[in-house]
XYZ file of C-alpha atoms in Angstrom:
528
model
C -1.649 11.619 -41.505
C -0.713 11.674 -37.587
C 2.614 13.305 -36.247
C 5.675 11.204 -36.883
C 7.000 9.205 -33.991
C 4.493 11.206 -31.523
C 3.065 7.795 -30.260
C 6.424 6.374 -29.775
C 7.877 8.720 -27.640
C 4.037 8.836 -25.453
C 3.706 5.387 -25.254
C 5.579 4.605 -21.562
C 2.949 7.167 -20.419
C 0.284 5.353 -21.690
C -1.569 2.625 -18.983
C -3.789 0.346 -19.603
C -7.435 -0.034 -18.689
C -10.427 -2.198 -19.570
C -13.180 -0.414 -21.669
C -16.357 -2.017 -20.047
C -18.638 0.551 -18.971
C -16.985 3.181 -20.754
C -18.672 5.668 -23.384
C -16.923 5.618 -26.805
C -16.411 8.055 -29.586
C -14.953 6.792 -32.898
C -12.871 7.805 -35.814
C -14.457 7.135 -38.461
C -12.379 7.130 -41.368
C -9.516 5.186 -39.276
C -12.049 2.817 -38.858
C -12.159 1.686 -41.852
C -8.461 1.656 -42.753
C -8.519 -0.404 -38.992
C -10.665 -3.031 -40.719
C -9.111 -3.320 -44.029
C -5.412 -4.097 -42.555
C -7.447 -7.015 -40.273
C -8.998 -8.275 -43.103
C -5.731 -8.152 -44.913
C -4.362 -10.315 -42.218
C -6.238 -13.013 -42.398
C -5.258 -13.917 -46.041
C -2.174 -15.875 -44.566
C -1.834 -17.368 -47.851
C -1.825 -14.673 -50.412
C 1.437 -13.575 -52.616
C 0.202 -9.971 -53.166
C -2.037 -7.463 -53.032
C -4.762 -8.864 -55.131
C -4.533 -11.708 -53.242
C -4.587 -10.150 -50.282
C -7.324 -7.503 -50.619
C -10.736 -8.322 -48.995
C -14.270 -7.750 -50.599
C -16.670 -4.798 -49.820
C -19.060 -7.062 -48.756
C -16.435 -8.869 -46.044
C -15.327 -5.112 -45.084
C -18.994 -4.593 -43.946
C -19.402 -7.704 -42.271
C -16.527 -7.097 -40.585
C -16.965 -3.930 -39.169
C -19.921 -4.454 -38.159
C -18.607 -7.650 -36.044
C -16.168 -5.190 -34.307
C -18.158 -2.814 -33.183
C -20.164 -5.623 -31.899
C -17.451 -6.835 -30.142
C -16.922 -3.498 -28.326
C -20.679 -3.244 -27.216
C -20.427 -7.388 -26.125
C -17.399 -6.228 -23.559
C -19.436 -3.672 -21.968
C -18.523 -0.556 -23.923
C -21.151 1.998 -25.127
C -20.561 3.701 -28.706
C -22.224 6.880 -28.539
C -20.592 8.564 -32.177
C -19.058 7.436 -35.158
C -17.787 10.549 -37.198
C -17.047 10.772 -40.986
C -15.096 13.693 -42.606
C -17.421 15.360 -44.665
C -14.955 17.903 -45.572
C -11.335 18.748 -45.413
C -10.159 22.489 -44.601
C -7.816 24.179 -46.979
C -5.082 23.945 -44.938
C -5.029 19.878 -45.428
C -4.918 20.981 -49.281
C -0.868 20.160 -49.604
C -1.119 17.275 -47.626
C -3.770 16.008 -49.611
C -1.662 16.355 -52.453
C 1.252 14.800 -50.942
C -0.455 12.121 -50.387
C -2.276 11.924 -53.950
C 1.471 11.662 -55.246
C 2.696 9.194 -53.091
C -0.124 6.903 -54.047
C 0.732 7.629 -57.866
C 4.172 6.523 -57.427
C 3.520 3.614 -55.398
C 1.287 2.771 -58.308
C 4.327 3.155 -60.469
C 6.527 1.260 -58.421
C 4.154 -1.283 -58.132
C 3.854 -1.439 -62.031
C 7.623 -1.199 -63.032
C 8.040 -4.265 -60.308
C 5.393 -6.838 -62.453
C 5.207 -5.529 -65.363
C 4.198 -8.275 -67.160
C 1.209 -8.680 -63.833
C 1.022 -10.640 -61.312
C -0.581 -14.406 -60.159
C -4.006 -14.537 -58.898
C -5.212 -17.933 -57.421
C -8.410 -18.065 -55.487
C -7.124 -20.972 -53.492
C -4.746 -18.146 -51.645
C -7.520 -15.897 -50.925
C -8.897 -17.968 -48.535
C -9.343 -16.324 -44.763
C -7.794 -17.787 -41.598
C -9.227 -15.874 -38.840
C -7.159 -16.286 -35.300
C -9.681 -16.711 -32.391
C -9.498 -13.593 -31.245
C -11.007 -11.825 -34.504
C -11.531 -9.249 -35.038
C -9.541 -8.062 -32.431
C -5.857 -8.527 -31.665
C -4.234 -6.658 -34.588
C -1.770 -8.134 -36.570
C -0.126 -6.164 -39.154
C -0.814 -7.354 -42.938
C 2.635 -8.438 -44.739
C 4.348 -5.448 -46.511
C 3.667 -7.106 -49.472
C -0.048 -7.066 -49.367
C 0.201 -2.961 -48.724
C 2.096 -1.770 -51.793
C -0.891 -0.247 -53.216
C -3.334 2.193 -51.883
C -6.430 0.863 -49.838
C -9.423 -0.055 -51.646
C -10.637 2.755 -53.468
C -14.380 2.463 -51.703
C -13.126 1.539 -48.531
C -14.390 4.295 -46.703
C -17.932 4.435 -48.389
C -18.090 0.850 -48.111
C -17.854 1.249 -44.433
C -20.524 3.629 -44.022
C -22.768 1.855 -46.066
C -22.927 -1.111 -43.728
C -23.165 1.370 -40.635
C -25.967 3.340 -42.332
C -27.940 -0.185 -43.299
C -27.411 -1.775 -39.747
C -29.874 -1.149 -36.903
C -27.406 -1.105 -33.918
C -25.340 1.843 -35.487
C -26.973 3.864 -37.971
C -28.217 6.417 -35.384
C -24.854 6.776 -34.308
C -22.861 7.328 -37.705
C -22.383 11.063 -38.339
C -20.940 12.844 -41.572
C -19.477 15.901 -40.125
C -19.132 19.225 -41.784
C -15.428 18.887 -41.027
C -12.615 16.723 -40.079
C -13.822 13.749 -38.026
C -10.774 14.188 -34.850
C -11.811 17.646 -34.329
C -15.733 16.464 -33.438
C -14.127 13.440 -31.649
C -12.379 15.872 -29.749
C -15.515 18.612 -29.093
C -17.346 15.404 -27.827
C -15.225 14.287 -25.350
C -14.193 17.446 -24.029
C -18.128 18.311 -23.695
C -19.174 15.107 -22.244
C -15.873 12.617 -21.911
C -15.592 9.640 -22.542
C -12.629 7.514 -24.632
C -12.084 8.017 -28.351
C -10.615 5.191 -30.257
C -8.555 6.442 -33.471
C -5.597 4.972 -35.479
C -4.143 8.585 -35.912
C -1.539 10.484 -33.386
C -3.570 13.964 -34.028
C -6.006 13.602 -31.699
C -3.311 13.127 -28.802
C -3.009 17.402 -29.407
C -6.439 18.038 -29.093
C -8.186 19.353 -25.926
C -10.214 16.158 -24.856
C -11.191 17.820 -21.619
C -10.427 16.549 -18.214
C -12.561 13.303 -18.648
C -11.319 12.408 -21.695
C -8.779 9.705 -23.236
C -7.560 8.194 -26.488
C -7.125 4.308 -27.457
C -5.451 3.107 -30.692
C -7.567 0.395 -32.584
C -4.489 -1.850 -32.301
C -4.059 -1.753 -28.679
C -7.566 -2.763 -28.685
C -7.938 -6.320 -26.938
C -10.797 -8.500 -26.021
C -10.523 -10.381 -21.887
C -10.748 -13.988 -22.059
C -13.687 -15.062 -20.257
C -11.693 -16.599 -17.582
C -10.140 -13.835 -16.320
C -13.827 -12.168 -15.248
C -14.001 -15.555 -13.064
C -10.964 -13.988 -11.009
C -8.052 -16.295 -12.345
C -5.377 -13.738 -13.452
C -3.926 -13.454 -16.957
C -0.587 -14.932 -15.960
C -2.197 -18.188 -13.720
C -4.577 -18.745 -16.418
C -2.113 -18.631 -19.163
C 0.577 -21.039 -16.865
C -2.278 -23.492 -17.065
C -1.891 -23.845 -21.018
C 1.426 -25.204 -21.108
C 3.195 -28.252 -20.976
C 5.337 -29.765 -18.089
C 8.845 -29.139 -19.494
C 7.932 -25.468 -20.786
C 6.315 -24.908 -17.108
C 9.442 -26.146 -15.442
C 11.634 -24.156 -17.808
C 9.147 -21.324 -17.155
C 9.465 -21.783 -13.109
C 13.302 -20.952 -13.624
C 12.962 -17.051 -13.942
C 12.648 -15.857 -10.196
C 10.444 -13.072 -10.828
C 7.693 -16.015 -12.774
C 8.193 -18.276 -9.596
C 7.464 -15.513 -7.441
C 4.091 -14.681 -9.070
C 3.190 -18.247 -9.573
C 5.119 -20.576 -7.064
C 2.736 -20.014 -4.333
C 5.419 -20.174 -1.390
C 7.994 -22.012 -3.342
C 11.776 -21.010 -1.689
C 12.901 -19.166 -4.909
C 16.254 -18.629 -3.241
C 16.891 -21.994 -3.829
C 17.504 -21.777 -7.596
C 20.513 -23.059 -9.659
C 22.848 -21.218 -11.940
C 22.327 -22.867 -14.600
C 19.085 -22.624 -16.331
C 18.203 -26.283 -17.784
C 15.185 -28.019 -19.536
C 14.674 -31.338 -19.777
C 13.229 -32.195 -23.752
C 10.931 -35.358 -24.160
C 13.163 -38.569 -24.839
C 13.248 -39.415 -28.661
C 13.662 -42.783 -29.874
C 16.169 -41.813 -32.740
C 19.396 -43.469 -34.357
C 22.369 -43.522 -31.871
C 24.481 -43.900 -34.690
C 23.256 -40.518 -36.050
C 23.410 -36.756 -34.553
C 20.283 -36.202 -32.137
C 17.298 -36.132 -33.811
C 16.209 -32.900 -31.880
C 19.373 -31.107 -33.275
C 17.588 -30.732 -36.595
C 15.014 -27.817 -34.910
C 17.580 -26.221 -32.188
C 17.164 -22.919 -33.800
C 13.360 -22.708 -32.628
C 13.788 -23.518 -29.153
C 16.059 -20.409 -28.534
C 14.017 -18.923 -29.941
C 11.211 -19.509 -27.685
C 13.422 -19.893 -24.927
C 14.605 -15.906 -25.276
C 10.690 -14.951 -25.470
C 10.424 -15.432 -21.919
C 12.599 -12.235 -21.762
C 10.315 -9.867 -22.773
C 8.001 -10.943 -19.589
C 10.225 -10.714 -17.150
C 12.740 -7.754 -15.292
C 16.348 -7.149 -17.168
C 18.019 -8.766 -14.190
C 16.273 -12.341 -14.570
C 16.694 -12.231 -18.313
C 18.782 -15.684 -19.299
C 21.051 -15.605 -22.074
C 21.986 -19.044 -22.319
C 19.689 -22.392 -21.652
C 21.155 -25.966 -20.941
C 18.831 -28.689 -23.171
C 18.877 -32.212 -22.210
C 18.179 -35.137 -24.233
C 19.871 -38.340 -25.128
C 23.368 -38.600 -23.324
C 25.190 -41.748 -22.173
C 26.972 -40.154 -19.261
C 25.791 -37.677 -17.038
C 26.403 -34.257 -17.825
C 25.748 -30.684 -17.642
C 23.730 -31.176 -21.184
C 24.168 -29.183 -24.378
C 24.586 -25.478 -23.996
C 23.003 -23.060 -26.198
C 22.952 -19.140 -26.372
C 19.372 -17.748 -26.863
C 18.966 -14.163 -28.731
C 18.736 -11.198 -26.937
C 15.132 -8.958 -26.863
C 17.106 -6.565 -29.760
C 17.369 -9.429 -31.857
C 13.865 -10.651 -31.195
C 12.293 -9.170 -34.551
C 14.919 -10.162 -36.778
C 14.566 -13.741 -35.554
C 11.070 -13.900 -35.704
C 10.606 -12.896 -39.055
C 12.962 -15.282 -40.634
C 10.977 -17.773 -38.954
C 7.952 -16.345 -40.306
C 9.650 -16.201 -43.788
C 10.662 -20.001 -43.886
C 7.038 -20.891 -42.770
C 5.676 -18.864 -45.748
C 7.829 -20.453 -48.054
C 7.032 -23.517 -47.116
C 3.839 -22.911 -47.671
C 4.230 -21.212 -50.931
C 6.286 -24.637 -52.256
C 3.055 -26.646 -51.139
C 0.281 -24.141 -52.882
C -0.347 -27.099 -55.682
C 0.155 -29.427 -53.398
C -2.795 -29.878 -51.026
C -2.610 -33.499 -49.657
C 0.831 -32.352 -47.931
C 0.531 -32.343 -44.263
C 2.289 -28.807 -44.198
C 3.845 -29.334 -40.777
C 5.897 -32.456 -42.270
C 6.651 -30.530 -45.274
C 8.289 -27.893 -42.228
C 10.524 -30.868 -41.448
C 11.165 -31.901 -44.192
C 12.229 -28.671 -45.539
C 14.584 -27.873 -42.050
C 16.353 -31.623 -42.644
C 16.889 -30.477 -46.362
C 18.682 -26.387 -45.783
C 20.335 -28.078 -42.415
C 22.174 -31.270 -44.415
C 22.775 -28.883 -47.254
C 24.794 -26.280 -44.922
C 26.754 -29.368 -43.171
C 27.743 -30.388 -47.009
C 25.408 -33.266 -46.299
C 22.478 -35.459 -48.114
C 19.478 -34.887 -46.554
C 18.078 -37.589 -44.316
C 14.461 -37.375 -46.002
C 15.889 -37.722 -49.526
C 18.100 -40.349 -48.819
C 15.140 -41.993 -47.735
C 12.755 -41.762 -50.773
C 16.018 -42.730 -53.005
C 15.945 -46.055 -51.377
C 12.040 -46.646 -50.107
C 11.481 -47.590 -54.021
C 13.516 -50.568 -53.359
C 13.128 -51.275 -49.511
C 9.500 -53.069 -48.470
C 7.110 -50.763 -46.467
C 6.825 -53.062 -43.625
C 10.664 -52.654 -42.737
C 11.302 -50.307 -39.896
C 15.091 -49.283 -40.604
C 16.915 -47.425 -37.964
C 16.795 -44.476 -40.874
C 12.943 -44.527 -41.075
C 13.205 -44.482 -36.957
C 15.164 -41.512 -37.197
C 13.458 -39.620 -39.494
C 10.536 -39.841 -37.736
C 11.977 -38.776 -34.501
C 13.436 -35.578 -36.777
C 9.909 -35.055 -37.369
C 8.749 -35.131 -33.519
C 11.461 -33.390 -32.846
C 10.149 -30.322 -35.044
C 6.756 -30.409 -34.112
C 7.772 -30.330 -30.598
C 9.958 -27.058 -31.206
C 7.630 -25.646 -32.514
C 4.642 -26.422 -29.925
C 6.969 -24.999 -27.241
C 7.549 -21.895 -29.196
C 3.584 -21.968 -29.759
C 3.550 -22.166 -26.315
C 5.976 -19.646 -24.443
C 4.914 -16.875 -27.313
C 1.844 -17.220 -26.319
C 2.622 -16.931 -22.943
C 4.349 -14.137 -23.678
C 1.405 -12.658 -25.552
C -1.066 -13.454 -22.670
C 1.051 -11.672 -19.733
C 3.421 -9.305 -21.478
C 1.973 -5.913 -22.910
C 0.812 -6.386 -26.538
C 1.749 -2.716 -27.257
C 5.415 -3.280 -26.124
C 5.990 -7.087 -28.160
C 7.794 -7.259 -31.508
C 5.570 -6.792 -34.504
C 7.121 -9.905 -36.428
C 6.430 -11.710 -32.579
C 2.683 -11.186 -32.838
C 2.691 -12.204 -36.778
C 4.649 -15.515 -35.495
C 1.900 -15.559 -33.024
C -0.982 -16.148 -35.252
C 0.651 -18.393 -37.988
C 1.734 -20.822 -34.852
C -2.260 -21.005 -34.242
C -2.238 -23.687 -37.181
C -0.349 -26.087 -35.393
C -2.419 -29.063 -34.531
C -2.539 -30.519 -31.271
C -0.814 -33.660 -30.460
C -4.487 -35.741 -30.998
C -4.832 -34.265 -34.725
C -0.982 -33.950 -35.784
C -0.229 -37.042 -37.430
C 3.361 -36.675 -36.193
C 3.202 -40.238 -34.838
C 2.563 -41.548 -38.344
C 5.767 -43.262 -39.233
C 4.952 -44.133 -42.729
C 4.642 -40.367 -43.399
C 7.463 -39.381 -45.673
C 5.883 -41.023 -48.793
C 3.662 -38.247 -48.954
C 6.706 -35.893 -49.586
C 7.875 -36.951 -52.794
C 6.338 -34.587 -54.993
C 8.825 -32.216 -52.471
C 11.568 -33.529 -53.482
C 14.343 -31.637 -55.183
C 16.005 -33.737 -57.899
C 19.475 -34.219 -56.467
C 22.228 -33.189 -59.345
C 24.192 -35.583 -60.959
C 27.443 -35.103 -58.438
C 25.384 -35.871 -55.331
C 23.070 -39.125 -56.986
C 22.068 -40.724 -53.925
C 21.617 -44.202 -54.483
C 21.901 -47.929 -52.416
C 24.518 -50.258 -52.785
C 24.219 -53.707 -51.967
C 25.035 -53.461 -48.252
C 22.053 -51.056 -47.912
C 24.276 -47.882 -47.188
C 24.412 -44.724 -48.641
C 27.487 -42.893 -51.164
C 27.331 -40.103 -53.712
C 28.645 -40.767 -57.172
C 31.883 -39.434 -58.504
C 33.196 -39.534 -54.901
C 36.172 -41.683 -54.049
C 35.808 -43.688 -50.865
C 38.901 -42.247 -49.366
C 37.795 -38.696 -50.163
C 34.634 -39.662 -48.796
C 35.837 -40.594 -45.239
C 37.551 -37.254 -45.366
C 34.434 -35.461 -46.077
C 32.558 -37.311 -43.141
C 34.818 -36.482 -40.584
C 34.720 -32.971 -41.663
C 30.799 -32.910 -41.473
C 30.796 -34.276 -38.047
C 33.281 -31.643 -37.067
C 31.215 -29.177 -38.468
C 27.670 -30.777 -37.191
C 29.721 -30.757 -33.798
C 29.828 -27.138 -33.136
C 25.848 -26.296 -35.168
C 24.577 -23.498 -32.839
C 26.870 -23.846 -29.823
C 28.158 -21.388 -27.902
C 31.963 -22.067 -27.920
C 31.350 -23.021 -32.079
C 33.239 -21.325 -34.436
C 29.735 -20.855 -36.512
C 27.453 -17.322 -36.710
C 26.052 -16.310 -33.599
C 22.661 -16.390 -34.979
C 20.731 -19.538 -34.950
C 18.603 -18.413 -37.215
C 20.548 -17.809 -40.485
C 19.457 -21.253 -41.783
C 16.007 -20.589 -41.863
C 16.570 -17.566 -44.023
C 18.065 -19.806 -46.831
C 15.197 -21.488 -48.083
């Protein structure tokens, strides 16, 4: 069961190495719990554990395709070992463990007890490029139950039946670290486990241990002698470079000469110019929350004294100015922020399961314009548009319709430069030392298309949303009066000037600094 909080407090001993050329020794059983929590992963759409839970026939595959991924990057595996027996001192913990399964059972039961969905449209796998490797942990829902209950034989069965490993599968007449151990302190070599024990054992002078998870696969680039962080600066776009280029210690590494004393104070990024509404709040407003977020990732990269707290964002603006100020989270609030981002992407997708034809990325949009208005004591944008499109002809481009679809660039954008800098982040920062919820935001980002395949430029987009659409209560009826503007029922004109001026107070001060709202920018996501 491993020694609690042993790896933890080891960890800033640990350094990192490549495997090629190295002999390897294997856990066996943590193996295959390795391989079921990948598999896991990749059901990005399921609701629950049956959803979630792969086949025995996948689990094979699947470890099969690891190990061949080890042996592809150089590595040798000289011994797989399988408990074939458990001393009598592992009797209580065994026990333990046989209860805590029954009551998770329990749980698991009192918390559905009249069951649970099961659509085979959300069992569907989405494996990230780097599969198998690159570890992502499953969603706590999917591990509420014990593993598979054949998981382990499963595992051996596809070793035992495949010519590349069977000779190197062993069932030993004992617990499988202990022979991991013997072996490496015989002959040396690395041992790859998922289990703190073995960092107790005597591996011998020659010996070392790797956790699957840490386990990563070098892009082929970097073996042409580009290094991780050069390669990874040539992924990005021109704003996030330049934003990038702002950190002194980045500029040192990739500036090539560049006079880094020669930096501002201020730390400022110019955002793409959006042809929106000027009569209306900027249409990038609408996603503000994701680009601090991405803009803070760049602190996990770099030393504590280049970390930026606050960014300066310029977009539309009459006069010129120092731009619009924004705080960014700090590295402890990281994991928070990322999972509520991860949380409003599920749900999104969970509102479009029945829905395929749904571009999901406009749903996202649509979805932020909807929890933003509704905060601000507004009518959504998007809604106030399908109210009226019933009644206005396709072929007229109103200054609405313009800035919708500028909302809608303006979220896909957000979101491509938080794509972007995570994965930055990802490719130059140590994997073992990133937030768990970062990595998770990682690989659902990996869905977004690129700008060729996005159908964010299609400005007759929003029909496709009306299925979406909440019906709007009988207070807040939008519908068009003759002049072609917008007013809610039961709402007296001068009551309704009041109310505006109060919303553009209120929109005034959405996520700034000096604002009198919360100081996260990411409570709105968490609403939906």
């Amino acid at each position: 069961m491993g020694i609690p909080h042993l790896i933890t407090y080891l960890r800033p001993f640990a350094t990192r190495e490549s495997l090629k050329d190295k002999e390897i020794v294997i856990d066996g059983p943590g193996l295959a719990y390795h391989i079921y929590h990948l598999c896991q992963s990749t059901r990005v759409s399921a609701g629950n554990y049956f959803e979630a839970a792969p086949s025995y026939k996948e689990l094979g595959e699947t470890v099969l395709e690891w190990l061949d991924g080890l042996e592809k990057g150089g590595s040798t595996v000289k011994r797989i070992y399988f408990d074939g027996y458990l001393p009598a001192s592992k009797f209580d913990v065994r026990l333990e463990r046989l209860g805590g399964n029954t009551k998770q059972l329990h749980d698991y039961y009192n918390q559905y007890p009249d069951g649970l969905r099961y659509q085979s449209s959300s069992t569907t796998r989405q494996k990230p490029s780097s599969f198998p490797f690159g570890f992502v942990y499953p969603r706590n829902s999917y591990t509420k139950l014990p593993a598979l209950p054949f998981l382990v034989a499963a595992c051996i069965e596809a070793l035992q039946g495949s010519n590349s490993y069977r000779d190197v599968v062993e069932m030993v007449p004992g617990e499988a670290d202990a022979f991991c151990a013997s072996y490496l302190s015989e002959h040396g070599g690395i041992v790859l486990t998922g289990d703190s024990d073995l960092l107790v054992h005597d591996l011998g002078v020659n010996g070392s241990v790797t956790f699957f998870k840490d386990i990563e696969v070098a892009p082929e680039n970097v073996a042409k002698g580009l290094s991780a962080l050069r390669m990874a600066f040539q992924h990005l776009d021109t704003r996030i470079c330049e934003y990038i280029l702002q950190f002194p210690y980045l500029m040192s590494k990739l500036g090539e000469g560049q006079d880094i004393s020669d930096s501002k104070e201020t730390t400022d990024i110019f955002l793409p110019f959006l042809v929106d509404s000027p009569a209306k709040t900027n249409a990038w407003e609408m996603s503000t929350s994701i680009r601090q977020l991405a803009y803070a990732c760049v602190n996990l990269v770099v030393p504590a004294v280049d970390h930026k707290y606050t960014v300066f964002e310029h977009r539309r603006q009459l006069k010129t100015s120092r731009g619009r100020e924004w705080d960014v989270p700090s590295p402890a609030d990281l994991p928070e922020a990322c999972g509520n981002i991860i949380t409003f992407l599920e749900n999104v997708q969970h509102n479009l399961l029945n829905r395929p034809s749904i571009n999901f990325w406009l749903a996202v949009a649509f979805t932020q314009d909807v929890d933003i208005s509704s905060t601000l004591g507004k009518t959504a944008l998007s809604k106030q548009l399908l109210s009226s499109s019933l009644s206005r002809k396709k072929t007229q481009m109103t200054w609405d319709r313009i800035h919708w679809t500028a909302q809608v660039h303006g979220s896909y954008y957000s979101f491509r430069i938080l794509k972007q800098i995570i994965g930055f982040a990802v490719a130059v920062g140590d994997r073992a030392t990133l937030p768990e919820t970062l990595l998770r935001l990682h690989e659902l980002l990996k869905n977004l298309p690129s700008l060729l395949v996005s159908q964010v430029d299609d400005i007759g987009n929003i029909e496709e949303l009306r299925p979406l659409a909440v019906k709007v209560s009988s207070d807040e009826l939008v519908n068009e009066n003759e002049q072609g503007s917008f007013a809610k029922q039961k709402v007296s004109s001068k009551q309704s000037k009041k109310n505006k001026k109060k919303r553009k107070r209120k929109q005034a001060n959405v996520g700034e600094k000096e604002g009198g709202r919360s100081n996260n920018p990411f409570d709105l996501l968490t609403m939906t």
